[in-house]
Amino acid sequence: MPDSEPRPPRTPDARAVSLSVHRFGTTPYVVACAPGRVNIIGEHIDYNGGSVLPMAIDRECAVAVGPAGDGPWQVLSEQAGLEPWQFGTDVAASAVQGITPELPAGDWRRYTLGVIACVLRDIPHGHATPPLRLSIASDVPLGAGLSSSAALEVALARALYAAWGLPWNPLRAAAACRRAEREFAGVPCGVMDQIASAAGSDGHAILIDCVEPVVVRPVRVPTDASFLVINTRVKHALGSTEYPLRAAATAHAAHVLGTQWLCSLTEADVLAYVGVLGHEHSRLALHCVREQSRVLRAVGALERGDLSLLGTLMTESHASLRDDYRVSCAELDAAVEAACAAPGVLGARMTGGGFGGCVIALIRRGSELDAAAAVVQKYTAIVGSTPEIFPVTPSGGAHIVSQ
């Protein structure tokens, strides 16, 4: 017997189109998608002048664009209810100048208006930029450390570029999205998340040298490597946690050490000034310089197919994030412990800003089911709740689904 109600479309792009049709009554003329990302190694050093090794994943945010005519901007998100957010072209113009309406900290509308404003700033004078109707849908978990915010930002930027007839430049768009997150959401992030989402490559991780001018190089992931994401379901919000405090503290440590970027130093440089830096700032600085070394060794391990070394480096990275940078939590530590004890797992670490979210585990291909079952059993015994576990594959970056 057929269902009495049609089943909702499953993919984010189909859901975004469905939102537009059913809520706005119009078929969108552009649909763009951008992926979340998982960071294999290189945490909290993108804003400290380091190199990072993320990969775009096969979970995406989609933005469907339709004309608004002479009306205001209208933005609808499936995760924020069925009433669209409306604002006039005067609000968008004010945002370009850095003047924004009062919105709660961390509100999705801050990210949306920020991207619109930062893209508008980059557009040549006189180019037509009519207001639009935007519908947003995503399967990147919120607050899980998989960069749902960057996926939204980059998908929106990709949609705006296409709707306004602009040539797509992934690095330029990523820079605009980073400015949006820093200025409008108040998160002092580096550029890793936005670049991974904008410039991801199928079957590859991405080595990003985060010092301007940013350099991006794809690094092929061996076919016998597989990755599981373990979502602790402990949500974090980077703008309201200790993340800004870490960014400020490492900037202070760099100033004391007479450099712009901590990751340009060696471990010996930091150890020579422990007495000047103090215990707390020394630990943060040591994480940065050691993590930079781990990233470069991890790239070599991937290129040689040495998954055992890569796994060891990932686990060492987690210990440093837990003990020196202190951005882990009990649930993340339990997930890493459970993963490292599971069959076929070569290493694991927290991924993302920390204080909750996800762990990434490196697994030899073919062991995914056994490893996942073992992780669930052990994690549940330690924490008392069940994690969400799913595989991820290195995927392409932002793209147009239809236009």
mmCIF file of C-alpha atoms in Angstrom, residues 140-344:
data_model
loop_
_atom_site.group_PDB
_atom_site.id
_atom_site.type_symbol
_atom_site.label_atom_id
_atom_site.label_comp_id
_atom_site.label_asym_id
_atom_site.label_seq_id
_atom_site.Cartn_x
_atom_site.Cartn_y
_atom_site.Cartn_z
ATOM 1 C CA VAL A 140 26.587 18.000 7.880
ATOM 2 C CA PRO A 141 25.948 17.568 11.635
ATOM 3 C CA LEU A 142 25.819 20.847 13.554
ATOM 4 C CA GLY A 143 28.400 21.451 16.275
ATOM 5 C CA ALA A 144 30.205 18.195 15.553
ATOM 6 C CA GLY A 145 33.556 19.507 14.391
ATOM 7 C CA LEU A 146 32.863 18.668 10.731
ATOM 8 C CA SER A 147 32.590 22.330 9.761
ATOM 9 C CA SER A 148 28.890 22.720 9.127
ATOM 10 C CA SER A 149 29.434 26.486 9.204
ATOM 11 C CA ALA A 150 32.047 26.430 6.407
ATOM 12 C CA ALA A 151 29.822 24.118 4.350
ATOM 13 C CA LEU A 152 26.996 26.662 4.652
ATOM 14 C CA GLU A 153 29.276 29.601 3.894
ATOM 15 C CA VAL A 154 30.905 28.036 0.846
ATOM 16 C CA ALA A 155 27.666 26.594 -0.562
ATOM 17 C CA LEU A 156 26.089 30.030 -0.290
ATOM 18 C CA ALA A 157 29.096 31.708 -1.900
ATOM 19 C CA ARG A 158 29.072 29.162 -4.738
ATOM 20 C CA ALA A 159 25.365 29.807 -5.290
ATOM 21 C CA LEU A 160 25.811 33.602 -5.269
ATOM 22 C CA TYR A 161 28.715 33.459 -7.713
ATOM 23 C CA ALA A 162 26.593 31.424 -10.128
ATOM 24 C CA ALA A 163 23.382 33.423 -9.671
ATOM 25 C CA TRP A 164 25.172 36.705 -10.294
ATOM 26 C CA GLY A 165 27.230 35.406 -13.219
ATOM 27 C CA LEU A 166 30.629 35.627 -11.530
ATOM 28 C CA PRO A 167 33.599 33.349 -12.321
ATOM 29 C CA TRP A 168 34.228 30.862 -9.532
ATOM 30 C CA ASN A 169 37.535 31.225 -7.702
ATOM 31 C CA PRO A 170 37.719 28.706 -4.808
ATOM 32 C CA LEU A 171 40.528 30.388 -2.870
ATOM 33 C CA ARG A 172 39.073 33.874 -3.231
ATOM 34 C CA ALA A 173 35.640 32.621 -2.185
ATOM 35 C CA ALA A 174 37.156 30.770 0.788
ATOM 36 C CA ALA A 175 38.844 33.989 1.901
ATOM 37 C CA ALA A 176 35.530 35.859 1.697
ATOM 38 C CA CYS A 177 33.804 33.128 3.723
ATOM 39 C CA ARG A 178 36.529 33.247 6.353
ATOM 40 C CA ARG A 179 36.058 37.011 6.671
ATOM 41 C CA ALA A 180 32.342 36.417 7.109
ATOM 42 C CA GLU A 181 32.890 33.971 9.952
ATOM 43 C CA ARG A 182 35.413 36.206 11.691
ATOM 44 C CA GLU A 183 33.558 39.513 11.287
ATOM 45 C CA PHE A 184 29.921 38.446 11.531
ATOM 46 C CA ALA A 185 30.001 35.283 13.693
ATOM 47 C CA GLY A 186 32.906 36.399 15.862
ATOM 48 C CA VAL A 187 34.946 33.203 15.408
ATOM 49 C CA PRO A 188 38.706 33.929 15.001
ATOM 50 C CA CYS A 189 39.151 30.970 12.669
ATOM 51 C CA GLY A 190 41.874 30.199 10.191
ATOM 52 C CA VAL A 191 41.135 29.473 6.547
ATOM 53 C CA MET A 192 41.378 25.665 6.658
ATOM 54 C CA ASP A 193 37.669 24.865 6.811
ATOM 55 C CA GLN A 194 36.617 27.160 4.001
ATOM 56 C CA ILE A 195 39.440 26.058 1.671
ATOM 57 C CA ALA A 196 38.745 22.368 2.289
ATOM 58 C CA SER A 197 35.074 22.926 1.449
ATOM 59 C CA ALA A 198 35.737 25.105 -1.588
ATOM 60 C CA ALA A 199 38.709 23.262 -3.098
ATOM 61 C CA GLY A 200 38.359 19.630 -2.015
ATOM 62 C CA SER A 201 39.453 16.902 -4.421
ATOM 63 C CA ASP A 202 37.980 13.422 -4.886
ATOM 64 C CA GLY A 203 40.253 10.760 -3.410
ATOM 65 C CA HIS A 204 42.627 13.313 -1.905
ATOM 66 C CA ALA A 205 43.384 15.089 1.310
ATOM 67 C CA ILE A 206 44.474 18.704 0.928
ATOM 68 C CA LEU A 207 47.730 20.058 2.300
ATOM 69 C CA ILE A 208 47.193 23.748 3.048
ATOM 70 C CA ASP A 209 50.012 26.102 3.939
ATOM 71 C CA CYS A 210 47.959 28.690 5.774
ATOM 72 C CA VAL A 211 50.418 31.598 5.581
ATOM 73 C CA GLU A 212 49.585 34.158 2.886
ATOM 74 C CA PRO A 213 49.787 33.580 -0.004
ATOM 75 C CA VAL A 214 47.983 30.342 0.831
ATOM 76 C CA VAL A 215 49.309 27.294 -1.023
ATOM 77 C CA VAL A 216 47.090 24.241 -1.585
ATOM 78 C CA ARG A 217 48.311 20.828 -2.708
ATOM 79 C CA PRO A 218 46.222 17.649 -3.059
ATOM 80 C CA VAL A 219 47.664 14.521 -1.427
ATOM 81 C CA ARG A 220 46.272 11.203 -2.639
ATOM 82 C CA VAL A 221 44.779 8.957 0.038
ATOM 83 C CA PRO A 222 45.824 5.292 -0.448
ATOM 84 C CA THR A 223 43.002 2.994 -1.492
ATOM 85 C CA ASP A 224 43.563 0.701 1.503
ATOM 86 C CA ALA A 225 42.870 3.569 3.920
ATOM 87 C CA SER A 226 39.403 4.136 5.309
ATOM 88 C CA PHE A 227 38.074 6.670 7.801
ATOM 89 C CA LEU A 228 35.316 6.473 10.387
ATOM 90 C CA VAL A 229 33.827 9.488 12.113
ATOM 91 C CA ILE A 230 32.698 8.962 15.682
ATOM 92 C CA ASN A 231 30.243 11.660 16.711
ATOM 93 C CA THR A 232 30.105 11.950 20.485
ATOM 94 C CA ARG A 233 26.916 14.025 20.094
ATOM 95 C CA VAL A 234 28.425 16.594 22.477
ATOM 96 C CA LYS A 235 27.851 19.832 20.614
ATOM 97 C CA HIS A 236 30.225 22.761 20.697
ATOM 98 C CA ALA A 237 29.916 26.357 19.577
ATOM 99 C CA LEU A 238 33.276 27.838 18.667
ATOM 100 C CA GLY A 239 32.225 31.439 19.085
ATOM 101 C CA SER A 240 31.142 30.893 22.696
ATOM 102 C CA THR A 241 33.775 28.441 23.969
ATOM 103 C CA GLU A 242 37.422 28.804 24.864
ATOM 104 C CA TYR A 243 38.425 28.763 21.180
ATOM 105 C CA PRO A 244 38.828 32.569 21.025
ATOM 106 C CA LEU A 245 40.906 32.414 24.212
ATOM 107 C CA ARG A 246 43.295 29.894 22.626
ATOM 108 C CA ALA A 247 43.672 32.070 19.548
ATOM 109 C CA ALA A 248 44.464 35.117 21.674
ATOM 110 C CA ALA A 249 46.889 33.186 23.889
ATOM 111 C CA THR A 250 48.872 31.784 20.976
ATOM 112 C CA ALA A 251 49.024 35.222 19.357
ATOM 113 C CA HIS A 252 50.463 36.528 22.636
ATOM 114 C CA ALA A 253 53.021 33.708 22.755
ATOM 115 C CA ALA A 254 54.110 34.502 19.198
ATOM 116 C CA HIS A 255 54.521 38.164 20.123
ATOM 117 C CA VAL A 256 56.667 37.289 23.145
ATOM 118 C CA LEU A 257 58.811 35.025 20.953
ATOM 119 C CA GLY A 258 59.235 37.770 18.369
ATOM 120 C CA THR A 259 57.493 36.059 15.470
ATOM 121 C CA GLN A 260 54.243 36.459 13.595
ATOM 122 C CA TRP A 261 53.600 32.719 13.453
ATOM 123 C CA LEU A 262 54.347 30.125 16.115
ATOM 124 C CA CYS A 263 54.572 27.376 13.504
ATOM 125 C CA SER A 264 57.616 29.056 11.961
ATOM 126 C CA LEU A 265 59.586 28.182 15.114
ATOM 127 C CA THR A 266 61.180 24.949 16.295
ATOM 128 C CA GLU A 267 60.612 23.087 19.516
ATOM 129 C CA ALA A 268 64.037 24.244 20.699
ATOM 130 C CA ASP A 269 63.038 27.883 20.119
ATOM 131 C CA VAL A 270 60.061 27.501 22.434
ATOM 132 C CA LEU A 271 61.901 25.504 25.103
ATOM 133 C CA ALA A 272 64.575 28.197 25.293
ATOM 134 C CA TYR A 273 61.946 30.742 26.402
ATOM 135 C CA VAL A 274 59.790 28.669 28.752
ATOM 136 C CA GLY A 275 60.794 30.894 31.650
ATOM 137 C CA VAL A 276 59.652 34.001 29.774
ATOM 138 C CA LEU A 277 56.484 32.516 28.326
ATOM 139 C CA GLY A 278 55.286 30.796 31.468
ATOM 140 C CA HIS A 279 53.914 27.263 31.747
ATOM 141 C CA GLU A 280 50.513 27.860 30.116
ATOM 142 C CA HIS A 281 51.716 29.715 27.035
ATOM 143 C CA SER A 282 54.650 27.315 26.612
ATOM 144 C CA ARG A 283 52.304 24.338 26.415
ATOM 145 C CA LEU A 284 50.194 26.024 23.754
ATOM 146 C CA ALA A 285 53.254 27.005 21.738
ATOM 147 C CA LEU A 286 54.768 23.531 21.989
ATOM 148 C CA HIS A 287 51.575 22.001 20.640
ATOM 149 C CA CYS A 288 51.763 24.292 17.616
ATOM 150 C CA VAL A 289 55.383 23.560 16.675
ATOM 151 C CA ARG A 290 55.053 19.824 17.315
ATOM 152 C CA GLU A 291 51.772 19.618 15.415
ATOM 153 C CA GLN A 292 53.381 21.349 12.444
ATOM 154 C CA SER A 293 56.070 18.662 12.426
ATOM 155 C CA ARG A 294 53.440 15.925 12.665
ATOM 156 C CA VAL A 295 51.571 17.316 9.653
ATOM 157 C CA LEU A 296 54.652 17.247 7.436
ATOM 158 C CA ARG A 297 55.486 13.710 8.556
ATOM 159 C CA ALA A 298 51.881 12.666 7.935
ATOM 160 C CA VAL A 299 52.052 13.923 4.344
ATOM 161 C CA GLY A 300 55.155 11.796 3.785
ATOM 162 C CA ALA A 301 53.413 8.809 5.343
ATOM 163 C CA LEU A 302 50.417 9.179 3.004
ATOM 164 C CA GLU A 303 52.644 9.535 -0.031
ATOM 165 C CA ARG A 304 54.546 6.365 0.921
ATOM 166 C CA GLY A 305 51.388 4.488 1.897
ATOM 167 C CA ASP A 306 52.660 4.130 5.477
ATOM 168 C CA LEU A 307 49.315 3.989 7.238
ATOM 169 C CA SER A 308 50.810 2.720 10.478
ATOM 170 C CA LEU A 309 52.906 5.863 10.860
ATOM 171 C CA LEU A 310 49.958 8.076 9.918
ATOM 172 C CA GLY A 311 47.848 6.398 12.607
ATOM 173 C CA THR A 312 50.559 6.873 15.211
ATOM 174 C CA LEU A 313 50.849 10.571 14.353
ATOM 175 C CA MET A 314 47.094 11.021 14.613
ATOM 176 C CA THR A 315 47.008 9.476 18.084
ATOM 177 C CA GLU A 316 49.977 11.612 19.174
ATOM 178 C CA SER A 317 48.115 14.663 17.894
ATOM 179 C CA HIS A 318 45.145 13.853 20.100
ATOM 180 C CA ALA A 319 47.353 13.480 23.172
ATOM 181 C CA SER A 320 48.824 16.922 22.480
ATOM 182 C CA LEU A 321 45.384 18.477 22.000
ATOM 183 C CA ARG A 322 44.235 16.860 25.236
ATOM 184 C CA ASP A 323 47.253 17.593 27.434
ATOM 185 C CA ASP A 324 48.932 20.703 25.982
ATOM 186 C CA TYR A 325 46.293 22.624 24.051
ATOM 187 C CA ARG A 326 43.534 21.337 26.356
ATOM 188 C CA VAL A 327 40.631 21.436 23.929
ATOM 189 C CA SER A 328 39.446 17.857 24.359
ATOM 190 C CA CYS A 329 36.776 16.569 26.725
ATOM 191 C CA ALA A 330 35.945 13.281 28.468
ATOM 192 C CA GLU A 331 33.715 12.079 25.634
ATOM 193 C CA LEU A 332 36.322 12.764 22.940
ATOM 194 C CA ASP A 333 38.986 11.006 25.013
ATOM 195 C CA ALA A 334 36.678 8.014 25.479
ATOM 196 C CA ALA A 335 35.996 7.861 21.731
ATOM 197 C CA VAL A 336 39.726 7.879 20.955
ATOM 198 C CA GLU A 337 40.356 5.190 23.562
ATOM 199 C CA ALA A 338 37.549 3.048 22.169
ATOM 200 C CA ALA A 339 38.733 3.505 18.589
ATOM 201 C CA CYS A 340 42.364 2.687 19.299
ATOM 202 C CA ALA A 341 41.284 -0.563 20.950
ATOM 203 C CA ALA A 342 39.086 -1.611 18.004
ATOM 204 C CA PRO A 343 40.188 -4.130 15.354
ATOM 205 C CA GLY A 344 41.741 -2.622 12.242
#
